[in-house]
Every structure is written in structure tokens, then in C-alpha cells.
Amino acid sequence: MTAGSLTAVIAVLLIGVLTCVAPALTRPTLQFGVRVPPQRTDAPVIRRERRAYYWRATAIAACCSAAALVLAGSGSARLTAVVLPAELAAGLSCFWVARERIAAAKHAEGWYAGLRQAVAADTSWRTEPPRFPVAWLIPPVAVLVATAVVGAVRYPDLPSRLAVGFTASGTPDRWVRKSAWGAFSKVAGQLWVTSLWTGLLLIIYRSRPDTDASEGADSTRRYRIFLATYSRALLALVTLVNVGLLLAALRDWQVYRLSGIGAALPVLPAAAGLVILVAAAVRTGQAGSRLPDPAARPGPVPHVNRDDDRFWKGGLIYINRDDPAIMVGSRFGIGWTPNLGNPRACLLYGGILAAIIALTVVRAVAGA
Amino acid sequence: MLLTVEPDGPVPIYQQIRDRIVEAIASGQQLAGSALPSTRQLAMDLGVNFHTVNKSYDILRQEGLVRINRKSGAVIRRDAGSGPPDTSWTRDWTGRLVTLLAEAAAQGMGPEQIAEHCRAAVTAFAFPRAAEDTRQESRP
């Protein structure tokens, strides 16, 4: 098993786990991308579809993981990576089947008939905004600087050809000509990962919280805990990804060479970071939906959250031209998603995509 | 302060935002001197157009409940402890109140029933003494 195929196996396992647990992370009033009123979260159709989804998703995850492990054993990282899109497509199909059936029942039975639908904003979110965890940026930046310094020290002594790919036995199998880009590509990767996630988190801290009209200020309190926990877990992941890139860079610069499973050492910190992220997600749930209830719950409220299904294409993509938000909470699973009806969000994500393409092209040219 | 508006309701959104802020001031949740979110922030949090919130703030400014300046943004100007309002404002408000009470009378409610509803609504407001208590509680 090479480091590349091990990475693909970890990705398949992770996507399998996330697909299985996603409904449990989502708010009870958002079932498979369908907005439902609090009174209907335990409807028979929802219970039935959740049970069916769990069975299907578990079977898909088990089959794909087994296939990935068998293919990884053959040593082909590319063949192993093919399993990933197949797993994603199968997971999405399960999601859409459940979504269609719940949405059909919702419309047929008129779940929102007679309910007062509203949107809510807690002004304390703006007058007492949450603080970005700046101290958590110190570790990833420190690892980045350390990598750059080691690289600068090693660069004059590096040979004219640099090994950047290794087989299971630790023997180099991919080379690039010695150049600043070739030698410092891992540092560029660290810079990219750190700046991308810092920028996205800064936008998320300025975005709106998921304030629920039926839960009131308590939903904002939960969102604050969720944001604090999840953003720290994300920055811990960025730190561990940078550590992995540091280890890969040290191998490229011939500081060490490991064979066998040891060759996959640079992948392990990122895998540990993903485990931390999943643990944080399971603890808080999307927008803090899994956090314990407050001791004193408010009495019955006159409103339910507005039925906004029409702005969610396929239950996953948010497009609302009248909404000035750039990022909003994801509808399924955990995290955030852009409002593609907002030109600024399109520019932001277009820029990220363009940067990824540019980095890939530069890497290919440097390695040619 | 929790601002709840019904985007698909019969009352325009700008009017609902204005009404919720007035109610928050009357109930003592927002005291004179406390800041409101900027128009852009509140528009983002409610998922509505920025001009909608701008219109609400402008009405509140015209009514003398909010002052707006470039540096500090929108700040509550008056609350239940700010003393009696202008005579002209009282005259306008009485006109609107008469119409509102007339609606109840036209629907067949008696004077006692109307007065009972008024009393129930007024008990939720923070009048000078209650507003002063809230101020003292918020002091360190």
C-alpha cells in the first residue's frame, strides 16, 4: 500500500462515516434537506426514511471501504481514488430518495398549513459578536514558518533532481527538477490551506447564526458554542495538515526516509485532524443541535421557521438573490455552504477554484 | 433582543422590523443608549434586502426613537424613562389609537373588554420605575 492509496482509503472511510452520521448531525427540523415544523419531526414517514437511509448508507460505506482496501492492496492509488466518486454518488442517491418521499408527504398533508412562519434575528449576535480564536492560528503559522526555515537551510545542499513521490518501500518514483517551486511546493500548500481556512472562518464569523424562530435566543446560544468548538477543531485540522506537509517536505529534502507503512507517515496527522473534526461535529451537531437542552425551556412560541425549501436546489445548494448572506449553515450534515444567488459568494468560490487550478497547472509545469 | 418577522405575512417587512424594535423598547429589552446592529448586518441576519432595514431605521429616526450617525451607527434615543413625548407626537398617536380601538368596537367588543385587552398589553411594558430597575441591574 502506497501513501497515495492509503490517503484514498482514509478518504473513502471518512466519507462513508460522514454519510452514515449526517442525518444525526442535522437539526431535527431539517430532514434530508426538507424544512419541517417542530410538530412533525417525529412523523412516520420521517422515521421510516431515516431508518432506510441508515441501512442503505451503511451498506454503501461497507462495500466501498472493502473495495478501496482491496484496490489499495494492489498498490494503485488512482484505482483506489475511483471508489470515492462512486461512494459520493451512491450516498447522494440515498439522500435524494429520502428527500423526495418526505417532501411529497409534507406537501400532500400540508404540514405548514395554518402555522405562522417567520425568520428571527438575535441582535446580541451583532452587539456582542463572538471572538475569532486568533490564538488557535499560532500553531499552524508556527509549523508553516518552521517548514520554510528548514527548507531555506536545506535548499543549497539539495541535488539537481528532487524526489516528490515514493513507493511503499520508500523508493522515489516521481522526480522534479530542482527549483524554488519544486522544493517549496509543500510550503505553498501550507500557506494555501492556512490562508484559505482562515479567510473562510473570518467570513463565517461575520455571517448570520442559525437562529430558529421557534427556539428563540437559545438557538443563538447553541450556535455560539457550535461555532467556537467547530472553528477550533477546523484550526486544529489545519495545524495537523501543516504538520503532515512538514513531514512530506522533510522527506522530499532527504532529512529522513521511511519504508513500508512508515512511508505513509505524512498522511497520519491529517487523518488525526479529521477524527477531531468528526468528534467535534458529533458532540455539537449542526448549529449546536445536539447540545443539551437548557434547564428551563421557554413556553410555547407562536412561530415556526419559514419554509424556505424553494431556495435550496436539490436540498443542498442555496440560491437566494434577495438574501445578502455570503455563507449560510448547511442543510444536511455539518458546516456552511455559499449562497450562490449572491455575486460576492460566486466570486469568492470562483476565486478559490481558479487558485486551485492555477496551483495545479504551476505544479505540473514545474514537474515537467 | 430577538427580532421575529413574517416575510410572507400581510404586514410589510420594514413595518414589522420597526414594530418589533418599538416593542423591545417598550418592554425594556432595549434602553436609551443601547446600540442596534447596522442595517447591513440586520439585513443579513434576517435574509432581507438592506434597503428594507434602512427604511425601518429611517421611520424610527423620524419618530425620534433612534438616532443614527456615521460612527456609532443606530442607537436607541428614547425609552420608557425618557419623559413625556412631544405634544404633536401625542396628537398623532391619539388619532391612530382611536382608529385601532374603533376597529375593536366595530367588531362588537364592549368598552370593558377593550379596556381589559389594553391593560393586558400594557402590563408587558417597562414603565419608568421598571426601566430604572433594569438600568441598575445592568450596572456592574
XYZ file of C-alpha atoms in Angstrom:
508
model
C 0.000 0.000 0.000
C 1.475 3.379 -1.018
C 0.951 6.682 0.772
C -1.347 7.732 -2.113
C -3.564 4.653 -1.868
C -3.644 4.951 1.943
C -4.864 8.553 1.533
C -7.612 7.329 -0.812
C -8.642 4.590 1.661
C -8.820 7.143 4.518
C -10.942 9.453 2.322
C -13.334 6.585 1.424
C -13.654 5.571 5.103
C -14.232 9.177 6.188
C -16.859 9.891 3.520
C -18.574 6.609 4.458
C -18.708 7.585 8.144
C -19.897 11.129 7.367
C -22.614 9.839 5.011
C -23.872 7.480 7.715
C -23.917 10.018 10.563
C -25.067 13.095 8.570
C -28.809 12.829 9.450
C -27.910 12.584 13.151
C -25.832 15.788 12.927
C -28.540 17.843 11.223
C -31.260 19.836 13.001
C -34.462 17.837 13.667
C -36.447 20.471 11.718
C -34.331 19.830 8.593
C -34.886 16.264 7.442
C -32.846 15.369 4.336
C -32.882 18.964 3.186
C -36.619 19.382 3.757
C -37.787 22.005 6.262
C -40.384 20.510 8.617
C -42.253 22.162 11.505
C -41.228 21.089 15.062
C -44.590 19.317 15.486
C -43.772 16.935 12.578
C -40.174 15.912 13.341
C -41.397 12.504 14.525
C -43.788 11.852 11.604
C -43.986 8.167 10.489
C -42.594 8.955 7.011
C -39.528 10.638 8.572
C -38.860 7.722 10.930
C -39.238 5.262 8.062
C -36.961 7.173 5.672
C -34.278 7.740 8.327
C -34.188 4.015 9.106
C -33.988 3.117 5.403
C -31.252 5.728 4.824
C -29.110 4.381 7.671
C -29.317 0.832 6.262
C -28.511 1.937 2.705
C -25.681 4.307 3.729
C -24.092 1.685 5.990
C -24.200 -0.934 3.211
C -22.653 1.525 0.716
C -19.920 2.584 3.181
C -19.076 -1.061 3.963
C -18.918 -2.098 0.261
C -16.876 0.964 -0.789
C -14.443 0.585 2.125
C -13.907 -3.100 1.286
C -13.399 -2.237 -2.410
C -10.942 0.553 -1.519
C -8.936 -1.729 0.770
C -8.725 -4.460 -1.901
C -7.688 -1.943 -4.599
C -5.195 -0.272 -2.265
C -3.639 -3.686 -1.651
C -2.864 -3.813 -5.390
C -0.881 -0.601 -4.900
C -2.772 1.654 -7.329
C -3.699 4.982 -5.756
C -5.651 6.071 -8.875
C -7.757 2.931 -8.928
C -8.484 3.371 -5.194
C -9.447 7.000 -5.722
C -12.103 5.940 -8.277
C -14.114 4.429 -5.396
C -14.588 7.877 -3.844
C -16.848 9.468 -6.537
C -18.839 6.215 -6.743
C -19.377 6.330 -2.963
C -20.381 10.010 -3.103
C -22.856 9.371 -5.929
C -24.431 6.433 -4.087
C -24.678 8.468 -0.843
C -26.323 11.359 -2.713
C -28.840 8.977 -4.294
C -29.844 7.717 -0.815
C -30.237 11.341 0.327
C -32.422 12.288 -2.656
C -34.671 9.224 -2.308
C -35.391 10.096 1.351
C -35.775 13.784 0.481
C -38.306 13.190 -2.289
C -40.503 10.965 -0.098
C -40.511 13.332 2.894
C -41.163 16.368 0.665
C -44.060 14.528 -1.023
C -45.653 13.723 2.379
C -45.098 17.298 3.557
C -46.936 18.786 0.574
C -49.667 16.136 0.466
C -50.511 16.536 4.165
C -49.999 20.326 4.267
C -47.595 20.329 7.218
C -47.277 24.119 7.200
C -50.980 24.891 6.818
C -52.152 27.334 9.486
C -48.680 27.833 11.001
C -47.149 31.280 11.406
C -43.856 31.164 9.539
C -41.132 33.603 10.498
C -37.428 34.408 10.367
C -35.661 35.501 13.534
C -32.527 37.525 14.271
C -30.863 37.848 17.653
C -29.361 41.343 17.768
C -26.925 40.303 20.544
C -25.019 38.410 17.823
C -24.003 41.808 16.415
C -23.829 43.911 19.582
C -21.788 41.198 21.404
C -20.158 39.333 18.477
C -18.203 36.097 19.019
C -14.431 36.475 19.008
C -12.360 34.763 16.351
C -9.924 32.328 18.088
C -6.756 34.132 16.970
C -4.569 32.133 19.413
C -5.506 28.951 17.519
C -3.809 30.373 14.411
C -0.414 30.398 16.141
C 0.286 26.604 15.806
C -0.421 26.337 12.032
C 1.553 29.520 11.316
C 4.435 28.308 13.530
C 4.573 24.979 11.628
C 4.485 26.883 8.314
C 7.357 29.184 9.343
C 9.384 26.236 10.696
C 8.932 24.378 7.363
C 10.028 27.449 5.374
C 13.117 27.932 7.589
C 14.178 24.255 7.330
C 13.625 24.451 3.556
C 15.761 27.582 3.244
C 18.572 25.896 5.204
C 18.394 22.653 3.179
C 17.913 24.202 -0.281
C 21.615 24.882 -1.193
C 22.533 21.244 -0.425
C 19.683 19.659 -2.399
C 20.545 17.630 -5.563
C 19.557 18.809 -9.066
C 16.622 16.328 -9.107
C 14.162 16.217 -6.212
C 12.160 13.111 -5.299
C 8.490 14.028 -4.620
C 6.786 10.589 -4.951
C 7.635 7.412 -3.099
C 6.673 3.749 -3.331
C 5.677 1.536 -0.422
C 9.306 0.573 0.124
C 10.269 4.247 0.374
C 11.968 4.292 -3.028
C 11.431 7.506 -5.046
C 9.181 7.028 -8.085
C 8.473 10.639 -9.105
C 11.026 13.388 -9.643
C 11.066 17.120 -10.359
C 13.897 19.424 -11.406
C 15.387 21.429 -8.539
C 13.656 24.791 -8.404
C 12.242 27.069 -5.738
C 8.692 25.895 -6.586
C 9.670 22.219 -6.656
C 11.459 22.464 -3.318
C 8.936 24.702 -1.582
C 5.685 23.275 -3.001
C 4.785 21.866 0.435
C 5.284 25.312 1.998
C 2.995 26.756 -0.696
C 0.477 24.056 0.226
C 0.669 25.029 3.905
C 0.236 28.698 3.008
C -2.781 27.857 0.836
C -4.516 25.666 3.438
C -3.870 28.130 6.287
C -4.952 31.256 4.405
C -7.988 29.574 2.801
C -9.438 28.312 6.088
C -8.571 31.475 7.994
C -10.332 33.546 5.337
C -13.386 31.292 5.241
C -13.643 31.254 9.042
C -13.398 35.053 9.154
C -16.342 35.237 6.722
C -18.258 32.640 8.770
C -17.713 34.640 11.989
C -19.311 37.628 10.253
C -22.173 35.579 8.808
C -25.530 35.090 10.453
C -26.140 32.442 13.081
C -28.809 29.766 12.589
C -31.396 31.459 14.793
C -34.533 29.332 14.982
C -37.808 31.275 15.218
C -39.358 28.518 17.357
C -36.406 28.278 19.773
C -35.528 31.960 20.026
C -32.377 33.169 21.776
C -31.474 29.638 22.898
C -30.664 28.692 19.295
C -28.165 31.588 19.138
C -26.572 30.422 22.420
C -26.192 26.934 20.952
C -24.768 28.359 17.710
C -22.112 30.271 19.666
C -20.935 27.034 21.337
C -21.037 25.212 17.984
C -19.028 27.935 16.204
C -16.419 28.125 18.983
C -15.993 24.313 19.078
C -16.097 23.649 15.355
C -13.822 26.542 14.334
C -11.196 25.385 16.864
C -11.472 21.828 15.535
C -11.011 23.189 11.987
C -7.919 25.162 13.015
C -6.585 22.038 14.776
C -7.095 20.188 11.473
C -5.223 22.953 9.602
C -2.345 22.623 12.108
C -2.206 18.841 11.618
C -2.400 19.174 7.808
C 0.560 21.576 8.032
C 2.437 19.048 10.215
C 1.739 16.393 7.554
C 3.082 18.718 4.850
C 6.144 19.440 7.025
C 6.802 15.684 7.275
C 6.358 15.319 3.500
C 8.711 18.254 2.892
C 11.359 16.773 5.216
C 11.137 13.520 3.219
C 11.469 15.458 -0.077
C 14.515 17.258 1.349
C 16.088 13.898 2.271
C 16.088 14.584 6.009
C 14.626 11.092 6.571
C 13.408 8.106 4.570
C 10.955 5.505 5.851
C 9.840 2.334 4.106
C 6.729 0.149 4.384
C 3.780 1.609 6.241
C 6.148 4.250 7.638
C 6.132 5.876 4.157
C 2.536 6.932 4.867
C 3.638 8.951 7.919
C 2.768 12.380 6.362
C -0.870 11.268 5.885
C -1.450 10.373 9.531
C -1.580 13.886 11.120
C -4.337 14.982 8.679
C -6.257 11.746 9.419
C -5.999 12.525 13.154
C -7.249 16.068 12.439
C -10.262 14.692 10.583
C -11.071 12.433 13.542
C -11.005 15.531 15.808
C -13.305 17.357 13.376
C -15.810 14.477 13.239
C -15.729 14.219 17.059
C -16.497 17.961 17.350
C -19.324 17.578 14.819
C -20.846 14.633 16.687
C -20.597 16.477 20.005
C -22.297 19.714 18.909
C -24.361 18.744 15.852
C -25.101 21.292 13.133
C -25.558 24.734 14.732
C -25.426 23.112 18.205
C -28.490 20.926 17.625
C -27.008 18.045 19.672
C -26.106 20.172 22.689
C -28.104 19.511 25.885
C -31.367 21.395 26.357
C -31.374 24.315 28.798
C -32.796 23.591 32.261
C -35.704 25.994 31.766
C -37.230 25.843 28.301
C -39.352 28.786 27.185
C -43.092 28.272 26.850
C -44.852 27.612 23.527
C -43.903 30.094 20.818
C -46.281 31.389 18.151
C -43.879 30.964 15.209
C -42.103 28.230 13.290
C -39.140 28.739 10.982
C -40.124 29.830 7.488
C -40.483 27.045 4.914
C -37.545 28.017 2.669
C -37.246 24.815 0.596
C -37.683 26.766 -2.653
C -34.251 28.389 -2.190
C -32.485 25.025 -1.794
C -31.804 23.281 -5.102
C -31.627 19.526 -4.646
C -31.806 20.182 -0.901
C -28.095 21.057 -0.814
C -27.359 24.177 -2.913
C -28.602 27.537 -1.631
C -29.579 30.160 -4.225
C -31.438 33.229 -2.939
C -30.861 36.512 -4.775
C -32.734 38.516 -2.117
C -30.542 37.227 0.714
C -27.397 39.331 1.269
C -25.662 36.452 3.135
C -22.473 35.045 1.555
C -22.402 31.858 3.647
C -25.257 30.064 5.387
C -25.480 26.909 7.502
C -25.506 23.655 5.547
C -28.855 21.967 5.094
C -27.553 18.414 5.508
C -24.647 17.263 7.657
C -22.488 19.940 9.214
C -20.730 23.167 8.191
C -21.569 26.033 5.868
C -22.426 26.496 2.206
C -22.279 29.556 -0.091
C -25.341 31.490 -1.221
C -24.866 31.125 -4.976
C -27.519 33.787 -5.521
C -25.076 36.341 -4.124
C -22.493 37.539 -6.720
C -19.893 38.017 -3.956
C -20.204 34.347 -2.942
C -19.842 33.308 -6.607
C -16.714 35.487 -6.893
C -15.284 34.011 -3.693
C -15.801 30.396 -4.717
C -14.789 31.126 -8.328
C -11.558 32.621 -6.945
C -10.889 29.545 -4.793
C -11.499 27.267 -7.780
C -9.263 29.424 -10.008
C -6.498 29.317 -7.387
C -6.712 25.503 -7.183
C -6.490 25.232 -10.994
C -3.578 27.713 -11.077
C -1.686 25.785 -8.364
C -2.248 22.503 -10.230
C -1.023 23.994 -13.519
C 2.072 25.552 -11.879
C 2.841 22.213 -10.175
C 2.505 20.343 -13.470
C 4.737 22.862 -15.297
C 7.364 22.788 -12.523
C 7.388 18.980 -12.566
C 7.559 18.711 -16.362
C -33.342 41.334 21.527
C -34.954 38.687 19.361
C -36.444 40.170 16.183
C -39.047 37.911 14.606
C -40.653 38.881 11.307
C -43.029 37.052 8.999
C -41.684 37.579 5.444
C -44.820 36.165 3.823
C -47.244 37.955 6.193
C -49.632 40.781 5.204
C -47.618 43.491 7.029
C -44.609 44.860 5.088
C -41.275 43.611 6.448
C -39.945 47.119 7.139
C -43.042 47.825 9.236
C -42.616 44.569 11.170
C -38.953 45.369 11.948
C -39.970 48.840 13.123
C -42.794 47.390 15.275
C -40.559 44.748 16.925
C -37.957 47.381 17.853
C -40.643 49.665 19.323
C -41.993 46.713 21.360
C -38.480 45.851 22.572
C -38.003 49.459 23.746
C -41.393 49.468 25.482
C -40.694 46.156 27.266
C -37.293 47.384 28.498
C -35.210 44.988 26.358
C -33.665 47.983 24.599
C -32.795 51.000 26.743
C -31.864 54.510 25.627
C -28.190 54.490 24.588
C -28.095 50.817 23.557
C -26.836 50.064 20.048
C -28.728 48.385 17.237
C -26.999 46.270 14.559
C -26.019 48.102 11.382
C -28.564 47.990 8.569
C -26.357 45.606 6.564
C -25.854 43.243 9.496
C -29.551 43.111 10.375
C -30.452 42.628 6.693
C -28.027 39.690 6.530
C -29.366 38.153 9.757
C -32.981 38.371 8.572
C -32.148 37.445 4.974
C -33.847 40.578 3.618
C -32.760 43.457 1.414
C -30.583 46.110 3.051
C -32.964 48.870 1.882
C -35.800 47.220 3.859
C -33.927 47.601 7.151
C -32.803 51.083 6.120
C -36.433 52.071 5.718
C -37.309 50.726 9.199
C -34.450 52.628 10.826
C -35.428 55.765 8.949
C -39.009 55.562 10.292
C -37.665 55.056 13.836
C -35.386 58.066 13.358
C -38.298 60.212 12.173
C -40.296 59.100 15.218
C -37.435 60.186 17.481
C -36.838 56.687 18.902
C -33.458 56.151 17.255
C -30.558 58.388 16.369
C -28.235 57.476 13.540
C -24.730 58.725 12.995
C -21.873 57.580 10.807
C -19.549 56.427 13.617
C -21.740 54.774 16.250
C -24.472 53.551 13.874
C -28.069 53.292 15.090
C -28.596 53.917 18.820
C -31.837 53.926 20.834
C -32.653 57.542 21.671
C -35.732 57.239 23.883
C -37.227 54.654 26.215
C -39.986 54.424 28.821
C -37.937 56.535 31.246
C -37.175 59.390 28.833
C -40.069 61.594 29.958
C -43.212 62.717 28.141
C -43.124 62.912 24.346
C -43.838 65.998 22.201
C -47.415 67.267 22.099
C -47.554 66.865 18.319
C -46.499 63.199 18.592
C -49.185 62.568 21.261
C -51.807 64.121 18.971
C -50.825 61.883 16.039
C -50.681 58.781 18.235
C -54.148 59.514 19.691
C -55.504 59.644 16.139
C -54.065 56.206 15.342
C -55.235 54.808 18.700
C -58.791 55.939 18.045
C -58.782 54.075 14.736
C -57.380 50.934 16.383
C -59.960 50.995 19.199
C -62.705 51.767 16.688
C -61.812 48.526 14.856
C -62.500 46.588 18.095
C -65.748 48.443 18.725
C -66.840 47.909 15.112
C -66.248 44.166 15.581
C -68.583 44.200 18.586
C -66.220 44.368 21.563
C -67.579 46.241 24.593
C -65.736 49.020 26.490
C -64.789 46.715 29.379
C -63.442 44.078 27.016
C -61.425 46.684 25.083
C -60.054 48.132 28.339
C -59.109 44.616 29.527
C -57.110 43.977 26.344
C -55.376 47.350 26.731
C -54.468 46.587 30.367
C -53.086 43.121 29.403
C -50.903 44.661 26.677
C -49.630 47.454 28.916
C -48.524 45.083 31.722
C -45.740 43.781 29.418
C -44.212 47.273 29.126
C -41.420 48.608 31.318
C -42.556 51.958 32.702
C -40.141 54.426 34.365
C -39.724 52.574 37.681
C -39.175 49.184 35.986
C -36.863 50.754 33.408
C -34.785 52.330 36.192
C -34.559 48.956 37.972
C -33.327 47.323 34.753
C -30.688 50.029 34.370
C -29.437 49.456 37.917
C -29.307 45.682 37.351
C -27.249 46.127 34.212
C -24.705 48.287 36.079
C -21.671 46.367 37.408
